[in-house]
XYZ file of C-alpha atoms in Angstrom:
591
model
C -25.644 -26.630 -9.653
C -27.993 -29.324 -8.326
C -26.264 -32.049 -10.352
C -22.840 -30.877 -9.172
C -23.849 -30.972 -5.507
C -25.466 -34.382 -5.978
C -22.266 -35.741 -7.540
C -20.126 -34.372 -4.730
C -22.465 -35.839 -2.093
C -22.541 -39.216 -3.845
C -18.740 -39.324 -4.055
C -18.451 -38.503 -0.362
C -20.953 -41.226 0.516
C -19.012 -43.817 -1.488
C -15.690 -42.820 0.066
C -16.951 -42.658 3.667
C -16.964 -46.438 4.384
C -13.423 -46.792 3.039
C -12.166 -43.910 5.144
C -13.908 -45.218 8.251
C -12.353 -48.659 7.712
C -8.869 -47.190 7.210
C -8.949 -45.064 10.376
C -7.835 -47.144 13.408
C -7.060 -45.643 16.832
C -3.408 -45.818 17.897
C -4.554 -47.374 21.168
C -7.840 -48.397 22.803
C -8.762 -46.083 25.683
C -10.257 -47.809 28.734
C -11.439 -46.556 32.118
C -14.216 -44.473 33.729
C -13.954 -40.731 33.089
C -15.863 -37.601 32.135
C -17.239 -37.863 28.547
C -15.574 -34.601 27.496
C -12.236 -35.801 28.870
C -12.622 -39.098 27.008
C -13.182 -37.205 23.740
C -10.093 -35.056 24.357
C -7.861 -38.036 25.225
C -9.104 -39.948 22.184
C -8.231 -36.958 20.001
C -4.761 -36.645 21.537
C -3.988 -40.339 21.169
C -5.041 -40.159 17.522
C -5.127 -42.762 14.788
C -2.526 -45.262 13.581
C -0.902 -44.745 10.187
C -0.463 -48.476 9.464
C -1.587 -51.883 10.837
C 0.250 -53.548 13.748
C 2.614 -56.297 12.630
C 3.733 -57.858 15.953
C 3.382 -57.730 19.742
C 6.531 -55.607 20.151
C 5.017 -52.944 17.902
C 1.758 -53.042 19.908
C 3.613 -52.456 23.211
C 5.559 -49.523 21.733
C 2.355 -47.895 20.527
C 0.691 -48.407 23.898
C 3.628 -46.716 25.714
C 3.634 -43.763 23.266
C -0.132 -43.361 23.613
C 0.157 -43.506 27.423
C 2.742 -40.686 27.400
C 0.433 -38.551 25.282
C -2.488 -39.293 27.615
C -0.412 -38.241 30.671
C 0.523 -34.940 29.018
C -3.120 -34.324 28.175
C -4.306 -35.168 31.711
C -1.802 -32.778 33.297
C -2.728 -30.005 30.857
C -6.378 -30.409 31.899
C -5.634 -30.343 35.640
C -5.632 -34.078 36.456
C -2.472 -34.650 38.516
C -3.561 -37.678 40.638
C -3.905 -39.888 37.572
C -3.000 -43.508 36.954
C -2.130 -44.492 33.385
C -1.066 -48.026 32.431
C -0.118 -49.144 28.891
C -1.088 -52.720 28.025
C -1.594 -55.082 25.087
C -4.587 -57.331 24.410
C -4.254 -61.113 24.144
C -6.029 -61.476 20.807
C -4.293 -61.810 17.439
C -3.346 -59.376 16.101
C -2.672 -57.710 19.469
C -4.173 -54.286 20.167
C -2.541 -51.493 22.206
C -4.530 -50.513 25.311
C -4.254 -47.508 27.637
C -5.952 -47.895 31.047
C -6.728 -44.461 32.525
C -7.909 -43.485 36.003
C -7.879 -39.666 35.894
C -8.555 -39.132 39.583
C -9.951 -35.821 40.878
C -9.494 -32.661 38.891
C -7.253 -30.149 40.640
C -8.370 -26.539 40.870
C -6.528 -23.234 40.949
C -5.454 -21.826 44.274
C -4.140 -18.330 44.946
C -1.584 -17.099 42.393
C 1.328 -14.922 43.543
C 3.591 -12.465 41.713
C 7.095 -12.358 43.237
C 9.257 -9.487 41.955
C 12.902 -10.251 41.239
C 15.011 -7.187 41.931
C 13.478 -3.705 42.378
C 9.699 -3.852 41.835
C 7.920 -1.492 39.430
C 5.764 1.421 40.570
C 2.528 0.678 42.511
C 0.271 1.210 39.471
C 2.268 -1.300 37.435
C 2.230 -3.813 40.294
C -1.550 -3.459 40.497
C -1.805 -3.955 36.711
C 0.314 -7.116 36.983
C -1.911 -8.529 39.732
C -4.995 -7.810 37.640
C -3.418 -9.427 34.565
C -3.077 -12.764 36.384
C -6.841 -13.259 35.973
C -6.854 -16.799 37.439
C -10.012 -17.406 39.433
C -9.472 -19.623 42.517
C -11.541 -22.777 42.169
C -11.348 -22.873 38.360
C -9.877 -26.006 36.711
C -6.086 -26.027 37.069
C -5.270 -26.227 33.369
C -1.572 -25.873 32.568
C -2.222 -23.710 29.500
C -4.017 -21.095 31.606
C -1.210 -21.045 34.168
C 1.324 -20.407 31.384
C -0.866 -17.795 29.639
C -1.154 -15.793 32.862
C 2.615 -15.354 32.919
C 2.558 -13.828 29.454
C -0.215 -11.435 30.478
C 1.776 -10.264 33.499
C 4.882 -9.473 31.440
C 2.803 -7.687 28.767
C 1.012 -5.584 31.392
C 4.295 -4.422 32.914
C 5.869 -3.703 29.523
C 2.801 -1.694 28.538
C 3.547 0.654 31.445
C 7.090 1.415 30.339
C 9.176 -1.480 31.658
C 10.435 -2.611 28.262
C 12.967 -5.103 29.662
C 10.492 -6.957 31.866
C 10.860 -10.731 31.669
C 9.756 -13.870 33.499
C 12.169 -16.038 35.464
C 11.463 -19.704 36.203
C 8.009 -19.953 37.732
C 7.125 -22.226 40.649
C 3.916 -24.243 40.555
C 2.891 -26.157 43.687
C 0.573 -29.083 42.991
C -0.896 -29.925 46.386
C -2.304 -33.452 46.529
C -3.721 -32.829 50.001
C -6.296 -30.246 48.933
C -6.109 -30.851 45.147
C -5.006 -27.317 44.287
C -2.532 -25.759 41.847
C -0.784 -22.640 43.224
C 1.525 -20.813 40.797
C 4.150 -18.262 41.827
C 5.374 -16.020 39.006
C 8.877 -14.596 39.343
C 9.022 -11.402 37.304
C 12.003 -9.084 36.810
C 10.607 -5.721 35.699
C 13.893 -3.909 35.088
C 14.041 -0.122 35.033
C 11.452 2.268 33.597
C 12.386 3.103 29.988
C 11.907 6.467 28.298
C 12.037 6.814 24.523
C 14.364 8.926 22.423
C 14.087 9.570 18.675
C 14.757 7.254 15.723
C 18.020 5.787 14.537
C 17.580 4.757 10.893
C 19.832 1.911 9.740
C 20.918 1.699 7.013
C 20.623 5.137 5.420
C 17.886 5.062 2.766
C 16.627 7.366 0.023
C 13.924 8.587 2.372
C 14.668 11.835 4.198
C 15.490 10.948 7.852
C 13.904 14.194 9.082
C 10.592 13.175 7.522
C 10.881 9.679 9.006
C 11.400 11.044 12.515
C 8.144 12.992 12.243
C 6.264 9.695 12.063
C 7.174 8.653 15.613
C 3.970 8.790 17.750
C 5.910 9.926 20.827
C 8.128 12.793 21.951
C 11.630 12.306 23.329
C 11.387 11.570 27.028
C 7.985 9.853 26.842
C 7.577 6.581 28.750
C 8.001 3.504 26.556
C 4.777 2.075 25.133
C 4.975 -1.056 22.921
C 1.781 -0.015 21.131
C 3.381 3.247 20.022
C 6.449 1.430 18.701
C 4.152 -0.954 16.797
C 2.200 2.041 15.468
C 5.402 3.466 13.956
C 6.014 0.152 12.181
C 2.456 0.185 10.800
C 2.863 3.725 9.505
C 6.075 2.843 7.701
C 4.531 -0.276 6.144
C 1.430 1.597 5.014
C 3.263 4.164 2.873
C 3.966 1.398 0.337
C 7.548 2.293 -0.667
C 9.394 -0.160 1.613
C 9.807 -3.883 1.015
C 11.026 -4.595 4.556
C 10.471 -2.598 7.752
C 11.871 -3.478 11.176
C 11.291 -1.380 14.285
C 12.839 -2.300 17.638
C 13.890 -0.682 20.893
C 17.651 -0.167 21.121
C 19.502 -2.309 23.715
C 20.286 -0.815 27.149
C 23.888 0.027 26.199
C 22.540 2.553 23.656
C 20.893 4.655 26.384
C 21.573 8.380 25.935
C 23.078 10.609 28.671
C 19.530 11.767 29.436
C 18.580 8.177 30.194
C 16.506 7.704 27.035
C 16.540 4.752 24.646
C 16.371 5.327 20.861
C 14.253 3.208 18.543
C 16.113 1.424 15.751
C 14.446 1.491 12.321
C 15.664 -0.768 9.519
C 14.340 -0.074 6.029
C 14.714 -1.832 2.699
C 13.213 0.272 -0.054
C 11.407 -1.258 -2.989
C 12.609 -0.712 -6.541
C 12.117 2.954 -7.434
C 10.038 2.318 -10.567
C 7.433 -0.214 -11.662
C 5.320 -0.766 -14.778
C 1.946 -2.493 -14.455
C -0.655 -3.560 -16.975
C -4.148 -4.993 -16.817
C -7.142 -6.044 -18.869
C -10.859 -6.501 -18.271
C -13.874 -7.797 -20.145
C -17.610 -8.127 -19.730
C -20.362 -8.735 -22.268
C -22.126 -5.538 -21.166
C -19.188 -3.147 -20.865
C -16.761 -4.555 -23.431
C -13.015 -4.971 -23.219
C -10.362 -2.680 -21.820
C -6.602 -2.473 -21.239
C -4.587 -0.221 -18.973
C -0.960 0.540 -18.164
C 0.598 2.404 -15.237
C 4.165 3.684 -14.662
C 4.925 4.422 -11.018
C 7.897 6.136 -9.399
C 8.408 5.711 -5.646
C 10.116 8.152 -3.298
C 10.854 10.763 -5.940
C 10.639 13.543 -3.328
C 12.393 11.440 -0.627
C 9.325 11.437 1.651
C 7.730 8.084 0.738
C 5.702 9.693 -2.049
C 4.224 7.854 -5.040
C 4.042 9.449 -8.503
C 2.335 7.804 -11.461
C 1.503 8.200 -15.136
C -1.314 6.025 -16.429
C -3.305 5.300 -19.538
C -6.455 3.362 -20.268
C -8.270 2.354 -23.440
C -11.694 0.727 -23.255
C -15.036 0.739 -24.964
C -16.570 2.926 -22.256
C -13.731 4.903 -20.694
C -10.412 5.985 -22.215
C -8.037 8.386 -20.480
C -4.468 9.425 -19.732
C -3.388 11.146 -16.566
C -0.871 11.752 -13.823
C -1.144 11.701 -10.044
C 0.981 12.060 -6.952
C 0.339 10.804 -3.422
C 1.991 12.202 -0.289
C 1.381 9.909 2.732
C 1.469 11.329 6.252
C 0.999 14.830 4.843
C 0.919 17.570 7.513
C 0.282 14.882 10.138
C 0.522 11.075 10.405
C -2.266 8.950 8.874
C -3.239 11.742 6.512
C -2.620 11.467 2.756
C -2.672 14.212 0.123
C -3.500 13.066 -3.389
C -3.630 15.273 -6.446
C -3.957 14.450 -10.133
C -5.072 15.534 -13.572
C -6.383 13.620 -16.574
C -7.747 13.930 -20.095
C -10.588 11.529 -20.834
C -13.197 10.363 -23.315
C -16.340 8.545 -22.194
C -18.641 6.709 -24.595
C -21.796 5.234 -23.045
C -25.288 4.400 -24.240
C -26.624 7.476 -22.397
C -24.039 10.124 -23.392
C -20.618 10.846 -24.841
C -18.219 13.158 -23.044
C -14.692 14.439 -23.550
C -12.849 16.675 -21.134
C -9.967 17.296 -18.812
C -9.931 17.841 -15.075
C -7.863 18.084 -11.929
C -8.526 17.141 -8.322
C -6.970 17.316 -4.868
C -8.082 15.126 -1.940
C -6.995 14.759 1.664
C -7.731 11.413 3.331
C -7.522 10.885 7.066
C -7.416 7.283 8.220
C -8.692 6.604 11.718
C -8.587 2.792 11.780
C -7.117 0.048 9.616
C -9.629 0.396 6.758
C -11.838 3.322 7.825
C -11.255 6.866 6.653
C -12.631 10.346 5.944
C -11.845 12.172 2.702
C -12.425 15.798 1.736
C -11.482 17.249 -1.615
C -12.043 19.604 -4.546
C -12.210 18.964 -8.282
C -12.664 21.018 -11.447
C -13.496 19.706 -14.940
C -14.084 21.294 -18.319
C -16.135 19.026 -20.560
C -18.011 18.779 -23.822
C -20.882 16.303 -23.704
C -23.373 15.004 -26.230
C -26.699 13.790 -24.864
C -30.380 13.635 -25.762
C -32.569 16.513 -24.673
C -35.620 15.305 -22.711
C -38.884 15.949 -24.527
C -37.575 16.742 -28.015
C -35.004 13.889 -28.159
C -32.679 16.204 -30.069
C -28.924 15.995 -29.587
C -27.830 18.474 -26.967
C -24.183 19.480 -26.824
C -23.056 21.137 -23.610
C -19.856 22.997 -22.854
C -19.585 22.969 -19.066
C -17.223 23.741 -16.242
C -17.931 21.659 -13.163
C -16.566 22.552 -9.734
C -17.288 20.060 -6.955
C -16.389 19.501 -3.337
C -16.190 16.053 -1.790
C -16.891 14.638 1.663
C -16.521 10.858 1.843
C -16.805 8.785 5.036
C -16.154 5.027 5.298
C -16.522 2.903 8.421
C -15.261 -0.658 7.873
C -15.837 -3.344 10.497
C -15.324 -6.322 8.183
C -12.461 -8.783 8.577
C -10.913 -8.383 5.114
C -10.966 -5.470 2.634
C -10.918 -7.686 -0.497
C -12.594 -10.921 0.594
C -14.746 -10.261 3.682
C -16.450 -13.164 5.446
C -17.701 -11.429 8.593
C -18.663 -7.938 9.738
C -20.095 -4.874 8.027
C -19.278 -1.614 6.218
C -21.089 1.691 5.826
C -20.135 4.664 3.662
C -21.533 8.089 2.790
C -20.440 10.342 -0.073
C -21.568 13.963 -0.478
C -20.656 16.047 -3.545
C -21.820 19.686 -3.517
C -21.498 20.702 -7.181
C -21.790 23.874 -9.235
C -21.883 23.814 -13.044
C -21.671 26.827 -15.313
C -21.259 27.463 -19.014
C -24.188 26.470 -21.212
C -26.087 25.706 -17.994
C -25.743 27.169 -14.492
C -26.905 25.082 -11.542
C -25.871 24.273 -7.966
C -26.904 20.825 -6.691
C -25.959 18.138 -4.172
C -25.220 14.543 -5.121
C -25.473 12.154 -2.139
C -24.849 8.383 -2.002
C -24.896 6.000 0.990
C -24.126 2.277 1.046
C -24.094 -0.495 3.626
C -22.871 -4.094 3.345
C -23.124 -7.001 5.784
C -21.346 -10.385 5.891
C -22.566 -13.352 7.959
C -20.713 -16.710 8.046
C -22.906 -19.793 8.436
C -20.220 -22.051 9.890
C -17.161 -21.734 12.102
C -14.683 -21.919 9.212
C -16.679 -19.344 7.176
C -16.871 -21.699 4.202
C -20.405 -20.458 3.554
C -21.085 -16.726 3.806
C -24.230 -14.691 3.215
C -23.438 -11.188 1.930
C -25.949 -8.357 1.555
C -25.703 -4.842 0.101
C -27.959 -1.762 0.055
C -27.102 1.432 -1.858
C -29.175 4.629 -2.038
C -28.507 7.852 -3.913
C -30.273 11.180 -4.454
C -29.577 14.431 -6.329
C -31.049 17.479 -4.580
C -31.925 20.796 -6.272
C -31.753 19.420 -9.793
C -34.115 17.720 -12.248
C -33.175 15.216 -14.925
C -33.133 17.816 -17.704
C -31.011 20.233 -15.610
C -28.351 17.809 -14.348
C -25.761 16.816 -17.003
C -26.148 13.245 -18.227
C -22.721 12.268 -16.882
C -23.758 13.320 -13.348
C -27.083 11.450 -13.207
C -27.579 8.040 -11.623
C -27.504 4.846 -13.688
C -27.747 1.172 -12.777
C -26.946 -2.146 -14.416
C -23.709 -4.013 -15.000
C -21.075 -5.930 -13.052
C -20.887 -3.640 -10.020
C -24.598 -2.859 -9.926
C -27.496 -5.050 -11.105
C -25.973 -8.086 -12.787
C -28.006 -9.567 -15.627
C -28.658 -6.162 -17.176
C -26.369 -4.246 -19.482
C -24.333 -1.232 -18.385
C -26.854 1.609 -17.737
C -29.605 -0.875 -18.654
C -31.779 -0.288 -15.549
C -33.992 2.783 -15.285
C -36.067 5.065 -17.513
C -35.252 5.378 -21.195
C -36.056 7.807 -23.969
C -38.382 6.774 -26.777
C -35.442 5.555 -28.873
C -34.202 3.319 -26.032
C -31.346 5.558 -24.858
C -30.870 5.426 -21.048
C -32.153 8.633 -19.495
C -30.612 8.380 -16.047
C -32.243 9.756 -12.941
C -31.973 11.720 -9.727
C -32.786 8.723 -7.479
C -30.884 5.433 -7.173
C -31.733 2.311 -5.203
C -29.735 -0.940 -5.386
C -29.625 -4.110 -3.307
C -27.857 -7.452 -3.554
C -28.012 -10.775 -1.738
C -25.235 -13.295 -2.376
C -24.434 -16.713 -0.916
C -20.756 -17.674 -1.244
C -19.489 -21.201 -0.614
C -15.913 -22.549 -0.685
C -15.696 -25.997 -2.264
C -11.937 -26.259 -1.640
C -9.167 -23.964 -0.446
C -8.930 -22.554 -3.992
C -12.333 -22.988 -5.615
C -15.699 -21.579 -4.611
C -19.149 -20.856 -5.998
C -21.751 -18.149 -5.443
C -25.439 -17.616 -6.131
C -26.869 -14.094 -6.120
C -29.880 -11.874 -6.677
C -29.458 -8.170 -7.533
C -32.195 -5.544 -7.691
C -32.189 -1.866 -8.533
C -34.155 1.154 -9.697
C -33.344 4.559 -11.146
C -35.995 7.264 -10.757
C -36.568 10.672 -12.281
C -39.091 12.161 -9.828
C -39.948 12.163 -6.140
C -37.709 11.386 -3.159
C -38.071 7.636 -3.875
C -38.978 6.367 -7.359
C -39.205 2.591 -7.846
C -41.261 2.480 -11.040
C -38.407 0.935 -13.043
C -37.491 -1.700 -10.465
C -35.400 -4.474 -12.073
C -34.164 -7.836 -10.745
C -31.333 -10.027 -11.998
C -30.080 -13.390 -10.707
C -27.167 -15.624 -11.456
C -24.375 -17.978 -10.522
C -20.627 -17.446 -10.175
C -17.336 -19.286 -9.770
C -14.472 -18.032 -7.609
C -10.760 -18.951 -7.700
C -8.826 -17.810 -4.635
C -5.548 -16.026 -5.433
C -4.665 -15.749 -1.739
C -5.298 -12.019 -1.389
C -8.592 -11.958 -3.332
C -10.627 -14.200 -5.664
C -10.909 -14.100 -9.434
C -14.647 -13.778 -10.031
C -16.611 -15.094 -13.013
C -20.354 -14.369 -12.859
C -23.150 -15.229 -15.266
C -26.497 -13.498 -14.667
C -29.874 -13.194 -16.370
C -32.703 -10.629 -16.085
C -35.590 -11.850 -13.944
C -37.964 -8.872 -13.715
C -38.496 -5.793 -15.895
C -36.993 -7.252 -19.056
C -36.899 -4.906 -22.043
C -35.174 -6.823 -24.759
C -31.970 -7.519 -22.841
C -29.780 -10.482 -23.885
C -30.563 -13.793 -22.204
C -27.475 -13.496 -19.995
C -24.497 -11.295 -19.163
C -21.004 -12.521 -18.159
C -18.541 -10.685 -15.909
C -14.858 -11.334 -15.168
C -12.970 -9.398 -12.481
C -10.754 -9.661 -9.376
C -12.280 -9.281 -5.910
C -15.742 -9.944 -4.571
C -18.647 -8.006 -6.064
C -19.043 -6.120 -2.765
């Protein structure tokens, strides 16, 4: 890592003089002015792409640079300027732009002039508030233009869907150096919404589609509600293209309502997907998935899947019903037959589950559910170290809560996430026991520069099983740590207490933490350095006796939606015969 950074720095140092020599300003800026204005004008004028060959070329460049400088001065509120293009007498000649910016004009009082019938008093007040131009502030052109957009948006938000801006009038007064804009706004009539008109007809049931509209017929138009309908249709995942727009005025119903036009292009009804994974600690695996979309004509997704791997092999089926019973609520149900083979236990079984997920922001949700499994497991019995085979039926409830305030679900560079998962469980058969399995996790992402090329990411995860000891709780339900999604550098289930023969015992307490520094070298390639720590305990509310630390280095290749991640890690503390390093390959950041 150190040698790589040194080589990159040395290359940059060698290239810097050449780049500095090649960069030549398009024109020399002359004149007294504010330092910040000089920097802005220099940036706008820019650099030349080739050397000047003659005096004619120098004069042309000076005139072009002067026009750019005038546009920049006006945009910054300098209207009493003097700009003169010129050419130096030396050989080769150099373009020159002489600038006298004059005083900076400030904003005067802005006025909204309604064209045609004005909107209601509340909407007029909202338009006046949306202007948000403080008298005395610099008279920048961009802020004058932006205020017009805010006015139109404020009026449309209150139901005037056809509101638009006519030609505005801006008085630049050289007597008192003020800029006074007058905005001419035509609000049109108040619009009330009708139902949906779906064009063209699709496989999806139109009655189900109409239930997704977040308004009732006769409600006042709200652009946010129309946008919300588009989001709901996109989120179901069965449409390739979704367009949602208010119908034109000539489509108004006899009641005076305007329908909303919905255009849908459905994706292919069936897909087949495959994947593979590998790590030195968890082995190789392959999976395949056959998916059918819109089988029930209500944007549903049905799937059959299979997986074969060293640790986890299974076949199953599942169905997902988005916007079930109410919008932004998804019903998922499934069943599977599986075989697990780990260092701590072996388990075969079959189970079924049903979950209801309610989303309350873009990536935040609450899930409640039920599951039932019948299993046969083989594990070591604490104390005697004899093989213990258990025939169990496990019935569990689920309450899962996720609050996501990060900026990207797959490759976050800023923000934070917190989650809590509670699983009240009752097992019966060879053992009868009620217990509660609880896990909470928080992650935080802090960029170190404006472009977020370097990001510090941190993670903390805590878990506890209540009303159950290690020998009572089935091995498959205990906590384990170690591996690619846990403490890198240690093998799968390699952190925590072990039996005398080295078999992982698992525990009723889990603590994990990670600190990772991610840096983008280019738009596609990046690197990361990380430290992971974790402990699994078998007694007490907090048990850190088997605290382990791993550290390593990774390479990232950006696919656009998420990175491919290759990590190599080594144990640092609490080594117990682990290999010198572990390697991990996956898609998406580690957390």
